[in-house]
mmCIF file of C-alpha atoms in Angstrom:
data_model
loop_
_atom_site.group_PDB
_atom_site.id
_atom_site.type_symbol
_atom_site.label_atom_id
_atom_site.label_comp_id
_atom_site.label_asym_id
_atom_site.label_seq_id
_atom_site.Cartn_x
_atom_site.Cartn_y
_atom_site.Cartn_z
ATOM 1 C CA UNK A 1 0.000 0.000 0.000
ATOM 2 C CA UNK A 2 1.247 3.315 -0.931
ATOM 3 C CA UNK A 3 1.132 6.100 2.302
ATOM 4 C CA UNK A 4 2.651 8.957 0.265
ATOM 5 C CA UNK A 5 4.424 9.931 -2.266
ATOM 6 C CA UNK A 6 7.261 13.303 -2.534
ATOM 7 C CA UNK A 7 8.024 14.283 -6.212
ATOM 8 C CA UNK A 8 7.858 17.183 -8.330
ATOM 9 C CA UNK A 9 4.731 17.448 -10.637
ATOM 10 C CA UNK A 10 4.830 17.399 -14.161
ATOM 11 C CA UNK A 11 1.125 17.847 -15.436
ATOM 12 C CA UNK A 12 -1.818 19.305 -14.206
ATOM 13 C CA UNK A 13 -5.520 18.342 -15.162
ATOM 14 C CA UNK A 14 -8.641 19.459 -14.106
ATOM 15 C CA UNK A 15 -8.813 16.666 -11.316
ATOM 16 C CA UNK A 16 -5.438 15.318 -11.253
ATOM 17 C CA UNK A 17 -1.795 15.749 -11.248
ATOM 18 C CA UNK A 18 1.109 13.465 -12.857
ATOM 19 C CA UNK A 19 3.909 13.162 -9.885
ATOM 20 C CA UNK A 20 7.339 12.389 -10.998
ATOM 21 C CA UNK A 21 8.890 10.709 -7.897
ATOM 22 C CA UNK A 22 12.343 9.697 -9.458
ATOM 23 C CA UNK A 23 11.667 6.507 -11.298
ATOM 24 C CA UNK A 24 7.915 6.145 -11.665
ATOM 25 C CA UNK A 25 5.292 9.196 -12.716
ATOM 26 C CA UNK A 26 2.045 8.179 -10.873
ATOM 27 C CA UNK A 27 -1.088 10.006 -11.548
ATOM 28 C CA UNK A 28 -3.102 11.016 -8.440
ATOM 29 C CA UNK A 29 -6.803 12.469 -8.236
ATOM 30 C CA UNK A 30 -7.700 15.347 -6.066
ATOM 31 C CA UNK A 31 -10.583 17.033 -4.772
ATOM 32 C CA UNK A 32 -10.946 20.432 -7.036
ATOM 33 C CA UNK A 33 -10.323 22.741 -3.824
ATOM 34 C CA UNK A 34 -7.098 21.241 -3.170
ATOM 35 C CA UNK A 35 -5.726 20.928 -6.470
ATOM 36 C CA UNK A 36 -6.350 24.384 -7.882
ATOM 37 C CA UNK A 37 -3.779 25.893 -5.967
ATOM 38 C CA UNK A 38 -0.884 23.693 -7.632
ATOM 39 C CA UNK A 39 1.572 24.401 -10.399
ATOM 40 C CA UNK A 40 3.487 21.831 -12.827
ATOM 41 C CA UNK A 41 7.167 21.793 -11.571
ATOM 42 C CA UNK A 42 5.994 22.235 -8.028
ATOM 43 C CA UNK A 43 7.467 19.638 -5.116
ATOM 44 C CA UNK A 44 5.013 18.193 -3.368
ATOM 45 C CA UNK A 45 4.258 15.501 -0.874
ATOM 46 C CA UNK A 46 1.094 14.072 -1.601
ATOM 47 C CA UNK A 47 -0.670 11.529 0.644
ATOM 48 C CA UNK A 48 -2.160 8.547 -0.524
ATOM 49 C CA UNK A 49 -5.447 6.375 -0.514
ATOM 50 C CA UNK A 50 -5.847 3.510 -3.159
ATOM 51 C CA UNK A 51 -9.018 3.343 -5.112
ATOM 52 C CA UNK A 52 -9.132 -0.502 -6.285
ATOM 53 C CA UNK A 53 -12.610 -1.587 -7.896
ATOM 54 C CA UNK A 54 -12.904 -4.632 -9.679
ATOM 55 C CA UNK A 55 -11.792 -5.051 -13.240
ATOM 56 C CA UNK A 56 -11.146 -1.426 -13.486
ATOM 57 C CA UNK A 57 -7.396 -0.070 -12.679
ATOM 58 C CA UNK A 58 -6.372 0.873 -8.932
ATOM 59 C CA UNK A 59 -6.942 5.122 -8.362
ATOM 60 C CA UNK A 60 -4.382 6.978 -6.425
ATOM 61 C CA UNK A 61 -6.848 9.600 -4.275
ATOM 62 C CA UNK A 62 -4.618 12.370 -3.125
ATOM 63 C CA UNK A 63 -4.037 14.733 -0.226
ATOM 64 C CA UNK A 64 -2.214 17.493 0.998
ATOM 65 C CA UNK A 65 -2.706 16.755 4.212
ATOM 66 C CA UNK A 66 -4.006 13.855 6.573
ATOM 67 C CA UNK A 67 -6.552 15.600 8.452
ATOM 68 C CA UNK A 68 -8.032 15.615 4.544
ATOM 69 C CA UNK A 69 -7.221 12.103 4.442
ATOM 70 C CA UNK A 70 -8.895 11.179 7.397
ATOM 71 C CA UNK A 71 -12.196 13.334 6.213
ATOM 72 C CA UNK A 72 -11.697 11.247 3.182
ATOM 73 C CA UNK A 73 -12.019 8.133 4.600
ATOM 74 C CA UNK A 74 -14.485 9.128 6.884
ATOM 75 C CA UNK A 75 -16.905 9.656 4.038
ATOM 76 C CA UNK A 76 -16.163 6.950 2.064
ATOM 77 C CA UNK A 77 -16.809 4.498 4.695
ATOM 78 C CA UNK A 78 -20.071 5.689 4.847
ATOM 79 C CA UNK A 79 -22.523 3.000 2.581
ATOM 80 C CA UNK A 80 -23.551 4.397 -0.540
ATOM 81 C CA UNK A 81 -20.725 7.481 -0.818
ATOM 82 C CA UNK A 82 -17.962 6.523 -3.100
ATOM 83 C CA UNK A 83 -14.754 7.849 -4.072
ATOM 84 C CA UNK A 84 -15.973 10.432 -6.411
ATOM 85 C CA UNK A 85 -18.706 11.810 -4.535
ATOM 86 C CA UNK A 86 -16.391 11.897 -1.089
ATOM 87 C CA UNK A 87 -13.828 14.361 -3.264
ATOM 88 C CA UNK A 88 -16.864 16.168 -4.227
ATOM 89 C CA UNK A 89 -17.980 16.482 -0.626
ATOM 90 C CA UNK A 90 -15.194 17.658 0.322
ATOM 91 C CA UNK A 91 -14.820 20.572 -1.513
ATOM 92 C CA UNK A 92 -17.125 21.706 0.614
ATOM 93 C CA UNK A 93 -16.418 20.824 4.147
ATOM 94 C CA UNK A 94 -13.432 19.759 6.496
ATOM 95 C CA UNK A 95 -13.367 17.508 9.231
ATOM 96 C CA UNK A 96 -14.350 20.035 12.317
ATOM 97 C CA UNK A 97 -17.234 21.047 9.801
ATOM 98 C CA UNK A 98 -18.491 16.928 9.202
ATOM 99 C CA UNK A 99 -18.162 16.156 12.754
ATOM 100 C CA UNK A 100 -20.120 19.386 14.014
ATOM 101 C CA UNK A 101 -22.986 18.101 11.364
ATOM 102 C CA UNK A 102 -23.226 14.612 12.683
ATOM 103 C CA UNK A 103 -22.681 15.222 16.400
ATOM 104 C CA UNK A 104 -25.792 18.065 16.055
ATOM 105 C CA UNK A 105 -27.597 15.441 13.733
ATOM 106 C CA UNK A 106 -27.983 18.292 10.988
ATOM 107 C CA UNK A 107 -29.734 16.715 8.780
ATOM 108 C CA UNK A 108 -30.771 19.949 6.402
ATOM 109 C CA UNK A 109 -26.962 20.853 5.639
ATOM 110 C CA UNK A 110 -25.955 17.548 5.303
ATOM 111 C CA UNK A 111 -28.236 16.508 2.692
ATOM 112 C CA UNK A 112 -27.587 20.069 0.785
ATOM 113 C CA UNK A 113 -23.900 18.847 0.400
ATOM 114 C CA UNK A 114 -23.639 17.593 -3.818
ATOM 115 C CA UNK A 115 -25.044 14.009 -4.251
ATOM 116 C CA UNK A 116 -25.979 13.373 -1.189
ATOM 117 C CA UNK A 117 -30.101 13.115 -0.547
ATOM 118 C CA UNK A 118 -31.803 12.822 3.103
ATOM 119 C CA UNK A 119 -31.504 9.274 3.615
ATOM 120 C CA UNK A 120 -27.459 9.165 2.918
ATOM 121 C CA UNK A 121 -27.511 12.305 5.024
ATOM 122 C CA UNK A 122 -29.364 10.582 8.076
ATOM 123 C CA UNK A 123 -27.038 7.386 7.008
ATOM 124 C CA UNK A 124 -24.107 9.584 7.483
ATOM 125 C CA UNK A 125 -25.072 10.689 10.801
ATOM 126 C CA UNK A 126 -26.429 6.926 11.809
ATOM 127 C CA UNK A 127 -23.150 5.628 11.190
ATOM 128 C CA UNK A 128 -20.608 8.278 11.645
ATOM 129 C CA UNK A 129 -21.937 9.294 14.885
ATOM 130 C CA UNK A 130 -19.281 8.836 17.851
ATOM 131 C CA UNK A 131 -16.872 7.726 15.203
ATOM 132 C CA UNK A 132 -15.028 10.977 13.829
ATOM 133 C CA UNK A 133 -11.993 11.716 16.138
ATOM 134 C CA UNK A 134 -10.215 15.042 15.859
ATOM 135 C CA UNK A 135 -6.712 14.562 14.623
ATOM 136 C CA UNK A 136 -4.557 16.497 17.182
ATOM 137 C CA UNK A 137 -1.962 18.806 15.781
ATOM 138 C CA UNK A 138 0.347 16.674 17.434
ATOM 139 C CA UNK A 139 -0.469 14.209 15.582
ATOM 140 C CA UNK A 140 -0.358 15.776 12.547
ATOM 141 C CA UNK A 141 3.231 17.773 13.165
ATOM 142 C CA UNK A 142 4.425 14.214 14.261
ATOM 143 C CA UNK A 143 3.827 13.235 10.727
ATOM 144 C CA UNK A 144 5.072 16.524 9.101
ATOM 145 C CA UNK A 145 8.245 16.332 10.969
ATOM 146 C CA UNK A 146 8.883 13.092 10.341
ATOM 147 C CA UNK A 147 8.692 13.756 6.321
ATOM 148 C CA UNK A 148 10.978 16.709 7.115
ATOM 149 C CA UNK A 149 13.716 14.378 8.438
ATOM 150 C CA UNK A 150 13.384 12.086 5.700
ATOM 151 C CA UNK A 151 13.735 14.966 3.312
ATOM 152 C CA UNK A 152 16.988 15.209 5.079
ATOM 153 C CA UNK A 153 17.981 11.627 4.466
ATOM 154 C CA UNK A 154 17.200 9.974 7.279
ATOM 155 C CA UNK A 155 15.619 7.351 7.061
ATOM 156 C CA UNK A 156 11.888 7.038 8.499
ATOM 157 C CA UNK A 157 13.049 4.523 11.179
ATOM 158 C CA UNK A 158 15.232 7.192 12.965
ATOM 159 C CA UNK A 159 13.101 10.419 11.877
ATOM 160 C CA UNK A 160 9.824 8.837 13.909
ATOM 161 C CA UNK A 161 12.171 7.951 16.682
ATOM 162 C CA UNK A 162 13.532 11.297 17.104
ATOM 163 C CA UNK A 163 10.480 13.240 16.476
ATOM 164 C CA UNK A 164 8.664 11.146 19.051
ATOM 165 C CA UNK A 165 11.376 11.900 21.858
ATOM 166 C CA UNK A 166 10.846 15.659 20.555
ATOM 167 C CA UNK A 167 7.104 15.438 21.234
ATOM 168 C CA UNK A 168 8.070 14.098 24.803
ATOM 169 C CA UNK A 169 10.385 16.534 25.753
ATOM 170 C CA UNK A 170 7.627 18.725 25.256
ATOM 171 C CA UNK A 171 8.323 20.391 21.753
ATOM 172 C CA UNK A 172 4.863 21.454 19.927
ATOM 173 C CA UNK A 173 5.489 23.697 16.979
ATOM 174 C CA UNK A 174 6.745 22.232 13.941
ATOM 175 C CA UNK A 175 9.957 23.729 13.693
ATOM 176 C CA UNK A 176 11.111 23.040 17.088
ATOM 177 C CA UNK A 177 9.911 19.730 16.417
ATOM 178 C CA UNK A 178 12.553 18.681 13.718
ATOM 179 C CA UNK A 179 15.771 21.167 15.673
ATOM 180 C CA UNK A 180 15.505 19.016 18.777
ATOM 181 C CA UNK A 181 14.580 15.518 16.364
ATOM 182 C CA UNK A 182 17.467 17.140 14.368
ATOM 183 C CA UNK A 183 20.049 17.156 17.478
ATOM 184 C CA UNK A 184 19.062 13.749 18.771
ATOM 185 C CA UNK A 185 19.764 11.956 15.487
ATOM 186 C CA UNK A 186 22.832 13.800 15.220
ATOM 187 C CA UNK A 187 23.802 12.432 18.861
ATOM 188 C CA UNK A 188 23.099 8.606 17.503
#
């Protein structure tokens, strides 16, 4: 399974870029809201989820970010949303805006989101309800720092190792993160 990939991008559709990651050029979908913003030649780490549907070729879904990732699979584990319709979603809303909706049981803004009726909004709440989890900002600037290391050449062994004894010594924005993660790899 593929968790991200870091390359430079070398063509830009309407819903999809072509990432050249050294060896291989993968193409990766995107919700419209994230994608606009990118240019051809631009670096970029993308993160993954595989679309696989029988007797049709695997879909790399991309995001710029795993909070999106997580709102991503949030929707799509929902019955009757697919991949499409969750990238469509989620041009939309974000994760603090999904989990407001189905914690309040908001039935009228849900089902005014594109493609989705009343009964996959109240399915949506039914079985999302309790479920979403915030991703802290820890969490996420665990994840970012450890990309930063391996950026560096480390490799992600040591960077999630070091980052993780950053977090502990009580280091919580992103660039103090990777200094002290930075001085205890050195120290190894």
């Amino acid at each position: 399974m593929i968790w991200a990939l870091r390359g430079s991008i070398t063509r830009k559709s309407t819903n999809s870029i072509a990432i050249d990651t050294g060896n291989v050029v993968y193409e990766v979908f995107f919700a419209l809201k994230e994608i606009e913003n990118l240019k051809e030649g631009q670096d970029i780490l993308v993160y993954i989820r595989e679309n696989a549907k029988e007797a049709e070729p695997i879909e790399l879904i991309g995001f710029l970010s795993e909070e999106r990732r997580y709102l991503y699979d949030m929707l799509v584990s929902v019955n009757g949303i697919g991949s499409k319709n969750a990238l469509k979603i989620m041009d939309f809303i974000d994760l603090e805006t999904l989990s407001t909706s189905v914690e309040s049981k908001d039935v009228k803004f849900l089902s005014s989101l594109p493609g989705i009726g009343q009964k996959t909004a109240e399915r949506i709440i039914l079985e999302l309800s309790g479920k979403i989890k915030e991703i802290g900002r820890s969490d996420l600037k665990l994840g970012e720092a450890v990309e930063t290391l391996i950026a560096l050449g480390f490799s992600r062994n040591e960077a999630f190792v070091a980052v993780k004894r950053a977090i502990d010594s009580g280091a919580r924005e992103l660039e103090d993160i990777v200094k002290i993660a930075l001085s205890t790899v050195r120290k190894v």
